[in-house]
Coordinates of C-alpha atoms in Angstrom, one line a residue:
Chain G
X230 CA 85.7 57.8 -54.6
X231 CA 83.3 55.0 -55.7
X232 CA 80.4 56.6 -54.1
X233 CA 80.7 59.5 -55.7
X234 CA 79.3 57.9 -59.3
X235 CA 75.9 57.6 -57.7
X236 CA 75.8 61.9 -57.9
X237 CA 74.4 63.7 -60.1
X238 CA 77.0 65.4 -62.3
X239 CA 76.2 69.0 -61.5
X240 CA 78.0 68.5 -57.7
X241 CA 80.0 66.0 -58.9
X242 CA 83.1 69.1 -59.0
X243 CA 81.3 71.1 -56.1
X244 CA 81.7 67.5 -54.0
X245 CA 85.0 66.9 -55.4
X246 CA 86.2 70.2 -54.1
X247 CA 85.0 70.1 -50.9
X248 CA 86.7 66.9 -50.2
X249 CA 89.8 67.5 -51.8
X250 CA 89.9 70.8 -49.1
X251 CA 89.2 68.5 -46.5
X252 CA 91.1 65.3 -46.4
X253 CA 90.9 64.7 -42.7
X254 CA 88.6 61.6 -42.0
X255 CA 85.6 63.2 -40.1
X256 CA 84.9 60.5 -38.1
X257 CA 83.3 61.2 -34.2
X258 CA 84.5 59.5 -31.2
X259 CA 82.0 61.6 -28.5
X260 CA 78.4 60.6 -27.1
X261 CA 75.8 62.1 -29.0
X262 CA 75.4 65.7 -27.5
X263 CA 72.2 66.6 -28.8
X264 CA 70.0 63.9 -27.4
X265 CA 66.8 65.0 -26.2
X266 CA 65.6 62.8 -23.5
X267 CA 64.0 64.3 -20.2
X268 CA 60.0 64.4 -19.6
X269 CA 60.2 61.6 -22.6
X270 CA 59.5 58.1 -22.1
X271 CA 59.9 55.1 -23.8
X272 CA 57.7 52.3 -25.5
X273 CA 57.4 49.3 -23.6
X274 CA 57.1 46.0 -25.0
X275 CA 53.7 44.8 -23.3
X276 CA 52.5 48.8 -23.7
X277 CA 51.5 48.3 -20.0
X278 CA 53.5 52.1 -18.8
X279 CA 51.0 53.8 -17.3
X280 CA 51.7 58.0 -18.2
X281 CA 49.8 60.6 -16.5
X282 CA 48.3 63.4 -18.8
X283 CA 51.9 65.5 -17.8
X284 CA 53.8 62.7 -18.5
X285 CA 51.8 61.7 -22.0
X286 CA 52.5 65.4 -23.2
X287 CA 57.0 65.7 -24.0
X288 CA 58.0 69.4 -22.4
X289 CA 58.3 70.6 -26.0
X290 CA 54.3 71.0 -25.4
X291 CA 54.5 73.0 -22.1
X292 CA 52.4 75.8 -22.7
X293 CA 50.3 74.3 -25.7
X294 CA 48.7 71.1 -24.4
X295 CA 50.0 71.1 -20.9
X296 CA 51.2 74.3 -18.7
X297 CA 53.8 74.9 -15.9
X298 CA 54.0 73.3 -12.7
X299 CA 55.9 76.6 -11.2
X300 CA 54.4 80.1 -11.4
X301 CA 56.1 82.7 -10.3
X302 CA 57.1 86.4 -11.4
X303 CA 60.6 85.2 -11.1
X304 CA 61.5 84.5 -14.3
X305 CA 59.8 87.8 -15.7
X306 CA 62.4 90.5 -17.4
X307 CA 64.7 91.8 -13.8
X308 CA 62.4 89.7 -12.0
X309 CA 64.2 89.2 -8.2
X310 CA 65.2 86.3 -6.9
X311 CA 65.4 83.5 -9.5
X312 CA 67.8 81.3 -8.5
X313 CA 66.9 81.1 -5.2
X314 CA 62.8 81.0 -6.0
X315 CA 64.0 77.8 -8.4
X316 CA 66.1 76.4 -5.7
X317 CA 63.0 76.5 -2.8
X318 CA 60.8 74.9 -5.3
X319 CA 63.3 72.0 -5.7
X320 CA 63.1 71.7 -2.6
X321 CA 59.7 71.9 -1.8
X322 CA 59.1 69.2 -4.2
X323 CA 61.5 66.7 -2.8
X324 CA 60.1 67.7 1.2
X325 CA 56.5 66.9 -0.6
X326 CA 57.0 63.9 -2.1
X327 CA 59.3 62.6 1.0
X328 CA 56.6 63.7 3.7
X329 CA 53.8 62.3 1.4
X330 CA 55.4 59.1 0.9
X331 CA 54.4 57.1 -1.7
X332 CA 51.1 59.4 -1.7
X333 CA 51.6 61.6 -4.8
X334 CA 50.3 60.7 -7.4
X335 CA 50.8 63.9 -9.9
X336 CA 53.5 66.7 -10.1
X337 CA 53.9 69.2 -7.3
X338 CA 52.2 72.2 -8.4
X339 CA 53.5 75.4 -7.0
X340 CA 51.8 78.4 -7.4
X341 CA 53.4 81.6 -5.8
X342 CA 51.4 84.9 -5.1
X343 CA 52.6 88.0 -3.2
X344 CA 54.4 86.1 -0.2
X345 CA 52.0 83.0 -0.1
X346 CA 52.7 79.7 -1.7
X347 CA 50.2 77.1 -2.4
X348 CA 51.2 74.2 -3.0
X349 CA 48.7 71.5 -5.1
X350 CA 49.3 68.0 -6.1
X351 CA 47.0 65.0 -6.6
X352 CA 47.3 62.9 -3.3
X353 CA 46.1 58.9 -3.1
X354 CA 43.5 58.2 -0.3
X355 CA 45.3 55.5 0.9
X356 CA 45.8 56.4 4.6
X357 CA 43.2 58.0 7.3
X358 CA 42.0 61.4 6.6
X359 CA 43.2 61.5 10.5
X360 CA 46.4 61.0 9.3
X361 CA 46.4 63.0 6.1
X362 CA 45.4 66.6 8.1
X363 CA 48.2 65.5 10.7
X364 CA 50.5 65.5 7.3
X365 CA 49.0 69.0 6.1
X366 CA 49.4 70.4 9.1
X367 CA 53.1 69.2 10.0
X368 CA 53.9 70.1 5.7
X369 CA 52.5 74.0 6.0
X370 CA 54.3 74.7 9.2
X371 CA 57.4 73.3 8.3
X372 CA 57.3 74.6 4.5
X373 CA 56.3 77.9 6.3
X374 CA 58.7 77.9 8.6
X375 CA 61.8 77.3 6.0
X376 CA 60.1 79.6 3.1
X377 CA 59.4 82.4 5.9
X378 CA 55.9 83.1 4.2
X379 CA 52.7 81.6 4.5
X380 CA 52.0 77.8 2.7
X381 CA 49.0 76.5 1.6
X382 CA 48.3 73.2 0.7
X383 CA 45.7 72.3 -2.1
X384 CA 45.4 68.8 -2.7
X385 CA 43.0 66.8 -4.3
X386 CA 42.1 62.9 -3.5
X387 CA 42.0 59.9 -5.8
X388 CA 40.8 56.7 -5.0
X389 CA 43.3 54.6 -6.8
X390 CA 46.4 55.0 -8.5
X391 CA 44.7 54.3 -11.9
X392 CA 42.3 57.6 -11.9
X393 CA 45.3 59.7 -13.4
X394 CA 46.4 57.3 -16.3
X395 CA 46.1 59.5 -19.1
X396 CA 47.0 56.3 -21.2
X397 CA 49.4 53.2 -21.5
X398 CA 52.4 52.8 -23.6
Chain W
X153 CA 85.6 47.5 50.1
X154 CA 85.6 45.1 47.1
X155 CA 84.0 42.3 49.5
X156 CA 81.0 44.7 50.2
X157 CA 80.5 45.7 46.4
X158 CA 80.0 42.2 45.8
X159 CA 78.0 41.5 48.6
X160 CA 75.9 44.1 47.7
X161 CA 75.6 43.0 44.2
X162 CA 74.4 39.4 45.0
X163 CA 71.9 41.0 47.6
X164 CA 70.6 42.6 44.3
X165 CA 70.2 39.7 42.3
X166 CA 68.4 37.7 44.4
X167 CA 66.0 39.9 44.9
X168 CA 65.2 40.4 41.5
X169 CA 64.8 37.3 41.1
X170 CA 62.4 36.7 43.7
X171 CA 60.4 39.3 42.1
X172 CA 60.9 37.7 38.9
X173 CA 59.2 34.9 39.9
X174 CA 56.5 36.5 41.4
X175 CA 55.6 38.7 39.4
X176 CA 55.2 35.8 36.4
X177 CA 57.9 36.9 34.3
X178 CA 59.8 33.8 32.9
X179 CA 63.5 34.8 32.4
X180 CA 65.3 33.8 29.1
X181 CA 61.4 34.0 27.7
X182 CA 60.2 36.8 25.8
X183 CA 56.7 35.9 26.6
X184 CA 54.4 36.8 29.5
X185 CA 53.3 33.6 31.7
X186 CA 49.4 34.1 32.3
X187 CA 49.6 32.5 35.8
X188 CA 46.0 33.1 36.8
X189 CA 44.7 31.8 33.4
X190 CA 46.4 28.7 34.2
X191 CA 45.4 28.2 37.2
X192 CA 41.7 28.7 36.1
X193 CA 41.5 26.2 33.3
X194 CA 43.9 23.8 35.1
X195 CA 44.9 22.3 31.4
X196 CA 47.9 21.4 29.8
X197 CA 49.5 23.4 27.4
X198 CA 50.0 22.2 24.4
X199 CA 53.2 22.9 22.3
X200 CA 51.8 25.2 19.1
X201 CA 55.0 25.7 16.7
X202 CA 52.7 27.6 14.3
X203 CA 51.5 29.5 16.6
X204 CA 53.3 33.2 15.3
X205 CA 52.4 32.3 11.4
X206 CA 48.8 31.7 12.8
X207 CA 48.7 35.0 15.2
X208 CA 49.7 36.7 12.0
X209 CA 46.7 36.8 10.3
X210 CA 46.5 38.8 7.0
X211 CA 44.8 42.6 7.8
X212 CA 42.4 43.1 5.7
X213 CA 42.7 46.7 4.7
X214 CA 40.2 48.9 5.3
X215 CA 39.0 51.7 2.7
X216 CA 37.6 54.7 4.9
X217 CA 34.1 55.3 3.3
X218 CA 34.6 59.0 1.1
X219 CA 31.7 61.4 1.1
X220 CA 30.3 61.7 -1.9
X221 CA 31.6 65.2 -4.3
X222 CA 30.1 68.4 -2.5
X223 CA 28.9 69.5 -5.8
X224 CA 25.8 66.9 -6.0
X225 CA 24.7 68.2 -2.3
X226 CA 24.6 71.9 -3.7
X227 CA 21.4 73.5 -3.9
X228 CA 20.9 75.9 -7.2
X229 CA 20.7 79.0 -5.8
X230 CA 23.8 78.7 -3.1
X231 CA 25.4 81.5 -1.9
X232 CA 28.8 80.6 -4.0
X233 CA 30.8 83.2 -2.5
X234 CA 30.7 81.2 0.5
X235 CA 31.6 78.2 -1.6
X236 CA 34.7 80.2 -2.9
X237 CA 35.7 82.6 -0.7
X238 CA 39.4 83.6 -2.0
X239 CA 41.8 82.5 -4.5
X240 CA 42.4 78.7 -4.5
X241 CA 43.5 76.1 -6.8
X242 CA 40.5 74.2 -8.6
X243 CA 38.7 71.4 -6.8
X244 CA 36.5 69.2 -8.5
X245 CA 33.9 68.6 -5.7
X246 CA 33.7 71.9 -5.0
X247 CA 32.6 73.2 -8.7
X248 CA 29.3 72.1 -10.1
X249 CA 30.7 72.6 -13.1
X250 CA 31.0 69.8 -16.3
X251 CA 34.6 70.9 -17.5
X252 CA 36.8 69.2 -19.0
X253 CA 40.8 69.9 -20.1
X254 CA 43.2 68.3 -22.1
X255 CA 44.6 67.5 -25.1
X256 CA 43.5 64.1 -26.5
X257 CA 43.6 62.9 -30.1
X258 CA 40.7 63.2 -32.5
X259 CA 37.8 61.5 -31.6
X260 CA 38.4 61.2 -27.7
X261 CA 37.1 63.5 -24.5
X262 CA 38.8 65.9 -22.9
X263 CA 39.7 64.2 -19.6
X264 CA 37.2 65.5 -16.8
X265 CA 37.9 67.5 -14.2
X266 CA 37.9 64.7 -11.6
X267 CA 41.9 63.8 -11.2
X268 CA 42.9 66.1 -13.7
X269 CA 46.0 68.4 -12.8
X270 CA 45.8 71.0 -15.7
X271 CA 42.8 72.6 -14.3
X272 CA 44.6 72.5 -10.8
X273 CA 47.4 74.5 -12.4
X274 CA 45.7 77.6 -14.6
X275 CA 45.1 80.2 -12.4
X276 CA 41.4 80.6 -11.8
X277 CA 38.5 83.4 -11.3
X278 CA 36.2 81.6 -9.6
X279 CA 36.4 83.6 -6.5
X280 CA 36.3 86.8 -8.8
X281 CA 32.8 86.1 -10.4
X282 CA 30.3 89.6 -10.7
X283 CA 28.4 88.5 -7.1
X284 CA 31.7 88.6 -5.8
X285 CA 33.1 91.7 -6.7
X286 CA 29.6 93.5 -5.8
X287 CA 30.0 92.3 -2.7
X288 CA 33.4 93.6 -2.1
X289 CA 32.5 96.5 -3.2
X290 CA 29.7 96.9 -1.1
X291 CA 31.6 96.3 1.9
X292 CA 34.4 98.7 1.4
X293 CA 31.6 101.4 0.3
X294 CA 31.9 103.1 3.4
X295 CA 35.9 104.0 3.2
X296 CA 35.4 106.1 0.7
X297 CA 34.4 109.9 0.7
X298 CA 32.7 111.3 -2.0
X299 CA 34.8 113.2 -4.9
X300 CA 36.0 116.9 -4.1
X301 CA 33.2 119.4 -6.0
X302 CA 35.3 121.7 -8.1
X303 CA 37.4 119.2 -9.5
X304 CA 34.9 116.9 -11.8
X305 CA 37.5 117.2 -15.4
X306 CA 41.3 117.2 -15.9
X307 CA 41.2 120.8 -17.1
X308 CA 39.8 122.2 -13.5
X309 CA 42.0 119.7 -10.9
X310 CA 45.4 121.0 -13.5
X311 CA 44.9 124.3 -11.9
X312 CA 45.3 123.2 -8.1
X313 CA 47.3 120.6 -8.5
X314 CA 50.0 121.3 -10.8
X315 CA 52.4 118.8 -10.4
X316 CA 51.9 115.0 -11.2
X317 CA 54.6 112.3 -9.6
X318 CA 54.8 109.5 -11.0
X319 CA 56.3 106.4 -9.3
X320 CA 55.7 102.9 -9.8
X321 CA 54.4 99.5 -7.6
X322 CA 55.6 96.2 -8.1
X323 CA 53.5 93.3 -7.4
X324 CA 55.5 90.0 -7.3
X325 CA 55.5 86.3 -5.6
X326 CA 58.3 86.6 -3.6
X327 CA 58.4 86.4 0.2
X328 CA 59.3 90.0 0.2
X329 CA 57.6 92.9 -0.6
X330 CA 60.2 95.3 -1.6
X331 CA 61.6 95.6 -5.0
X332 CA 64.2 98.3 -5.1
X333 CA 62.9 99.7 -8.5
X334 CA 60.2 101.0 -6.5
X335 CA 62.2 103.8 -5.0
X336 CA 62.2 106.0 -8.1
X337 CA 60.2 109.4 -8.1
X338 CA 59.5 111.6 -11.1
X339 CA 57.9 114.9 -11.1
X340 CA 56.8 116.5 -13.8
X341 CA 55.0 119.9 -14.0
X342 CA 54.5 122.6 -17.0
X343 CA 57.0 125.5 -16.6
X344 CA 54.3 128.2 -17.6
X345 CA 52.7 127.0 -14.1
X346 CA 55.7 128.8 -12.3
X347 CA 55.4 132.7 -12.2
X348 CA 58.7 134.0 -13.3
X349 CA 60.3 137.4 -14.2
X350 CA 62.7 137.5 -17.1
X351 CA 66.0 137.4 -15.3
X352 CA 64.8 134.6 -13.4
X353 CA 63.4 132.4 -16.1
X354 CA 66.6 132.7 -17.9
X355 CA 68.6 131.8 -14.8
X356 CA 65.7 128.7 -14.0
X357 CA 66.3 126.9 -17.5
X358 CA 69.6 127.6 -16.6
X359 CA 69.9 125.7 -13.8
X360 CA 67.3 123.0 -14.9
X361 CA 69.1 122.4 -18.0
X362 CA 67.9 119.1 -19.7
X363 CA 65.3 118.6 -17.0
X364 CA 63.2 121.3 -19.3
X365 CA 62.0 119.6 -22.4
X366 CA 61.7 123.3 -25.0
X367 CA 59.4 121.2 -27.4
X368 CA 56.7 120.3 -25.0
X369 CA 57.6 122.9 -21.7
X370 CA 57.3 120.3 -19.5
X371 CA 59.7 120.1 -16.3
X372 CA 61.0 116.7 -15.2
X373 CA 62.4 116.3 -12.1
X374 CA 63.3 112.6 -11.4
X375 CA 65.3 110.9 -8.1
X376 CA 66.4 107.7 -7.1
X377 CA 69.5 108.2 -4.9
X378 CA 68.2 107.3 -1.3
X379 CA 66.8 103.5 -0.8
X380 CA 62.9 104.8 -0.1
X381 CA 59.9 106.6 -2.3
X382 CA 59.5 109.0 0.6
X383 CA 63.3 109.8 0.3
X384 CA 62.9 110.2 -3.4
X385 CA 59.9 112.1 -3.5
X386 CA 61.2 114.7 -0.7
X387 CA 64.9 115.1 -2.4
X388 CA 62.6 115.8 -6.1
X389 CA 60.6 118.7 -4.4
X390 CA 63.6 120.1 -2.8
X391 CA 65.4 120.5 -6.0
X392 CA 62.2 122.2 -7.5
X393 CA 61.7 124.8 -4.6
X394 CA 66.0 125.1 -4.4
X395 CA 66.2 125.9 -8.2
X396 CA 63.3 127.8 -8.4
X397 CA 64.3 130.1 -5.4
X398 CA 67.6 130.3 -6.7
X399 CA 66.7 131.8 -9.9
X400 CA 65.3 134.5 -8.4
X401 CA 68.9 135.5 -6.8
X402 CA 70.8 137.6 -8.4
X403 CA 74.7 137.3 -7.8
X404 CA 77.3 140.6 -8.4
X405 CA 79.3 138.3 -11.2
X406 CA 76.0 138.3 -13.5
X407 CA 76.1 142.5 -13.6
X408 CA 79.1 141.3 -16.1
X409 CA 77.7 139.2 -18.7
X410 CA 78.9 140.9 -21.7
X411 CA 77.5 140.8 -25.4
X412 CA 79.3 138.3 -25.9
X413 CA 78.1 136.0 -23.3
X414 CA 74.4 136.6 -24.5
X415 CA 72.4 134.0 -26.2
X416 CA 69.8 136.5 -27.9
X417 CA 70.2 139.2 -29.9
X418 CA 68.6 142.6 -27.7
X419 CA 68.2 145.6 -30.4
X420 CA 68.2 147.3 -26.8
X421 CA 72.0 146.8 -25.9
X422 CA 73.2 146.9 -29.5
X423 CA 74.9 149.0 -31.9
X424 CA 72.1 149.1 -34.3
X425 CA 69.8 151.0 -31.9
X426 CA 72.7 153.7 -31.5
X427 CA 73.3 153.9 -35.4
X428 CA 69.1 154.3 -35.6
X429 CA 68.8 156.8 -33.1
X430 CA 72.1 159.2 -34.8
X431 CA 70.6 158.9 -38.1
X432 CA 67.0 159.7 -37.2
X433 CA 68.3 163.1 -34.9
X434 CA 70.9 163.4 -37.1
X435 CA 71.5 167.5 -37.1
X436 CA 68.5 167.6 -34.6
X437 CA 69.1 170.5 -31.9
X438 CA 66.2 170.8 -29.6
X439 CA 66.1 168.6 -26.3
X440 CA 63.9 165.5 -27.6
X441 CA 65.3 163.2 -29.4
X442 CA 63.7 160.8 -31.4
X443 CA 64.1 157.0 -30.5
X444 CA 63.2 154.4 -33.1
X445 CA 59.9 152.8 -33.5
X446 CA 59.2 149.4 -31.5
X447 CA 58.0 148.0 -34.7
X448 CA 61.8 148.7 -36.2
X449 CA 63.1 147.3 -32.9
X450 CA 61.2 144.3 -33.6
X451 CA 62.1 143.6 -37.1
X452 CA 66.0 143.8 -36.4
X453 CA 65.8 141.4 -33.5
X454 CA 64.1 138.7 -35.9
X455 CA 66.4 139.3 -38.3
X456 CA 69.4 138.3 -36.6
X457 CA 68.0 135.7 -33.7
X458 CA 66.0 134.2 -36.7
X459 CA 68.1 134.1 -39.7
X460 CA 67.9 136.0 -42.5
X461 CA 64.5 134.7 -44.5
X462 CA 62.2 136.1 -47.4
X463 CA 59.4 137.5 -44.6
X464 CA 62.4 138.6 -42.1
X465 CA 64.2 140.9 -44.7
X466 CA 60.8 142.2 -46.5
X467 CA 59.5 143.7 -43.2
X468 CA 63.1 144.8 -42.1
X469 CA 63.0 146.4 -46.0
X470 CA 59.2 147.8 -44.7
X471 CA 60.5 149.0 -41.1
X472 CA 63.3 151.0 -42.7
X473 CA 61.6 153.0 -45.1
X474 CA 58.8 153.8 -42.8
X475 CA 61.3 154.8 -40.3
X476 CA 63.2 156.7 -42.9
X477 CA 60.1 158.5 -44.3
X478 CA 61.0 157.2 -47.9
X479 CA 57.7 157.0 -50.5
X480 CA 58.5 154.5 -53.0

């Protein structure tokens, strides 16, 4: 009760009362639930992360400084289909950044409209562009055969890995 | 039988062997002897240990030259339509444009377009600019027929077309194009459209019930039981011409409605009119009789469908004495 001579002496009998109704030591055992971690990264010693302008910006800012990567009418009010429209593009992501191995250099935007899906991202030039239309080719009809709707890609080319450093930390 | 498999067998080796060796494969070597090279240059071979580290020699890697951004090729006064022909996310060499997006802190540029994701991710209208949309317009010009002459303001196409349905499209991004909300019809129309007599419109509200809004007189005649619009819409008009038709029946089991069972006063059917018509031929002995005034019919019916009121009882009070011939 030591601590309690530091109070001012107006909740000195408010604090008194409350623990005298609670004599059970309050003490927690569990991880802390409430972290907030994902889209957030950490300060490294040298400050030599590179962060792209998504990954600069924590998700609390989706929609003020940075915007979705999905958009769909899915998740509007009795919208149809959200599960499953979340689920395909999961997987479109992962079939994106498999195919384009090593390639991607952004986030996977999809952008749904009607039945079409296009599909944009920020792609690294470092392989023929022989090879990169062989890649769009095989990733529309195989997107397009799995989504049963038509898939367009968009992508755009960057020299080097280093064009889309928003900043180091 | 064994004795010829193995007989066989050897046969078989031998002879690929022979063709080994002629054909300058070396067995237990996984490299090709160049016989006619040796032969020409008739020198020794020298033993090279290094000789894989040396064949291995680093590949330099070759950058495939890039074109230039379209947008510095672009004369001013391009045709952009072409350019941008349909929806499609933004490209930076393909918009002469100096924009930039981003949040940076104070003091810093936006990050250009070049590389830059946001701009690839807002929706964009740059296949929608006014050139565009003339165009468009322009080309579907010729599907469309001029409006009908007659039917220029609300107030003149009301009168032929008297019934508005209302349904409703839903445009999503899904890979289907059916949204089962779409099925639901509503017709409305103004009863005072529909020519009724009186037994009929009292049997029509009847059998409309709530579909009949008193306060406005509109009729609302809504479906959505079968799975299609087309369904929907066909059911909603059937109900209209069913009820309406329907009205205009009248079955043997209405001939007994009694006063009871009505929901108006009628000065007609009523005890009032009888009392009236004995006190105004009351001690009267010639054929005619006298029948009281319409006026007097009036006044009692208001009286007792609407409630007993200052302006209800004064002209009851006028009726009565006029009737009665009484000079106050």
């Amino acid at each position: 009760m030591n601590f309690l001579k530091k109070v001012p002496t107006q909740i000195l009998p408010l604090a008194e009362a409350q623990l005298s109704l609670s004599n059970k030591s309050a003490l927690h055992t569990s991880a802390v639930c409430c972290r907030v971690q994902s889209g957030r990264y950490r300060i490294t010693v040298k400050r030599d992360r590179p962060l792209t302008y998504e990954m600069a910006n924590p998700p609390h800012f989706i929609g003020h400084r940075k915007s979705w990567n999905s958009w769909n009418t899915s998740t509007l009010k009795d919208a149809l289909r959200p599960s499953q429209t979340a689920i395909e593009d999961v997987f479109i992501r992962k079939f994106v950044t498999g195919t384009w191995h090593a390639l991607v250099c952004s986030e996977i935007i999809i952008k749904r409209q009607h039945n079409t899906i296009r599909i944009a991202a920020i792609i690294r030039q470092a392989i023929s562009p022989r090879k990169m239309y062989f890649l769009i080719g095989y990733t529309e009809e195989l997107l397009s055969y799995w989504m049963q709707c038509p898939v367009t890609l968009e992508f755009q080319t960057v020299a080097d890995k280093k064009d889309v450093v928003f900043k180091y930390i | 039988m064994a004795a010829n498999l193995a007989r066989l067998l050897e046969c078989n080796i031998r002879c690929n062997n022979a063709a080994a060796v002629q054909s300058g494969w070396r067995l237990f070597s996984n490299q090709r002897q160049q016989q006619t090279e040796v032969e020409d240059d008739e020198e020794f071979r020298v033993l090279n240990l290094r000789t894989i580290k040396q064949q291995a020699r680093r590949r330099e890697i070759k950058k495939n030259a890039v074109q230039p951004p379209r947008t510095s090729r672009m004369p001013v006064d391009q045709d952009w339509t072409a350019v941008w022909s349909g929806p499609r996310s933004f490209h930076p060499a393909s918009v002469p444009l100096p924009l930039r997006q981003g949040y940076t802190e104070r003091g810093a540029a936006a990050p250009s377009k070049y590389a830059n994701a946001e701009l690839m991710k807002i929706p964009n209208f740059l296949h929608l600019t006014p050139p565009a949309i003339r165009q468009q317009c322009e080309a579907i010009k010729k599907f469309c027929t001029p409006w009908p002459k007659g039917l220029e303001t609300e107030a003149k196409w009301k009168r032929p077309f008297p019934i508005e349905v209302i349904t409703t499209d839903y445009c999503h991004s899904l890979p289907t194009i059916r949204h089962p909300e779409a099925r639901r019809v509503t017709i409305t129309l103004k009863l005072s459209d529909l020519k009724f007599d009186a037994h009929a419109k009292d049997k029509f509200l009847r059998l409309v019930g709530e579909r009949y809004n008193q306060e406005t007189g509109v009729l609302t005649f809504s479906a959505d039981r079968c799975p299609m619009r087309k369904q929907n819409y066909d059911y909603a008009m059937y109900l209209l011409t069913a009820c309406y038709h329907e009205s205009f029946v009248t079955e043997p089991w209405e001939a007994t409605k009694s006063e009871a069972d009505m929901e108006v006063y009628q000065f007609e059917r009523n005890q009032a009119k009888r009392s009236a018509e004995g006190i105004l031929n009351w001690n009267a002995t010639g054929e005619q009789k006298d029948a009281p005034s319409a006026n007097y019919a009036k006044s009692v019916e208001a009286l007792i469908n609407e409630g007993e009121n200052e302006y209800n009882i004064a002209k009851y009070k006028e009726e009565v004495l006029k009737m009665l011939k009484i000079a106050i």
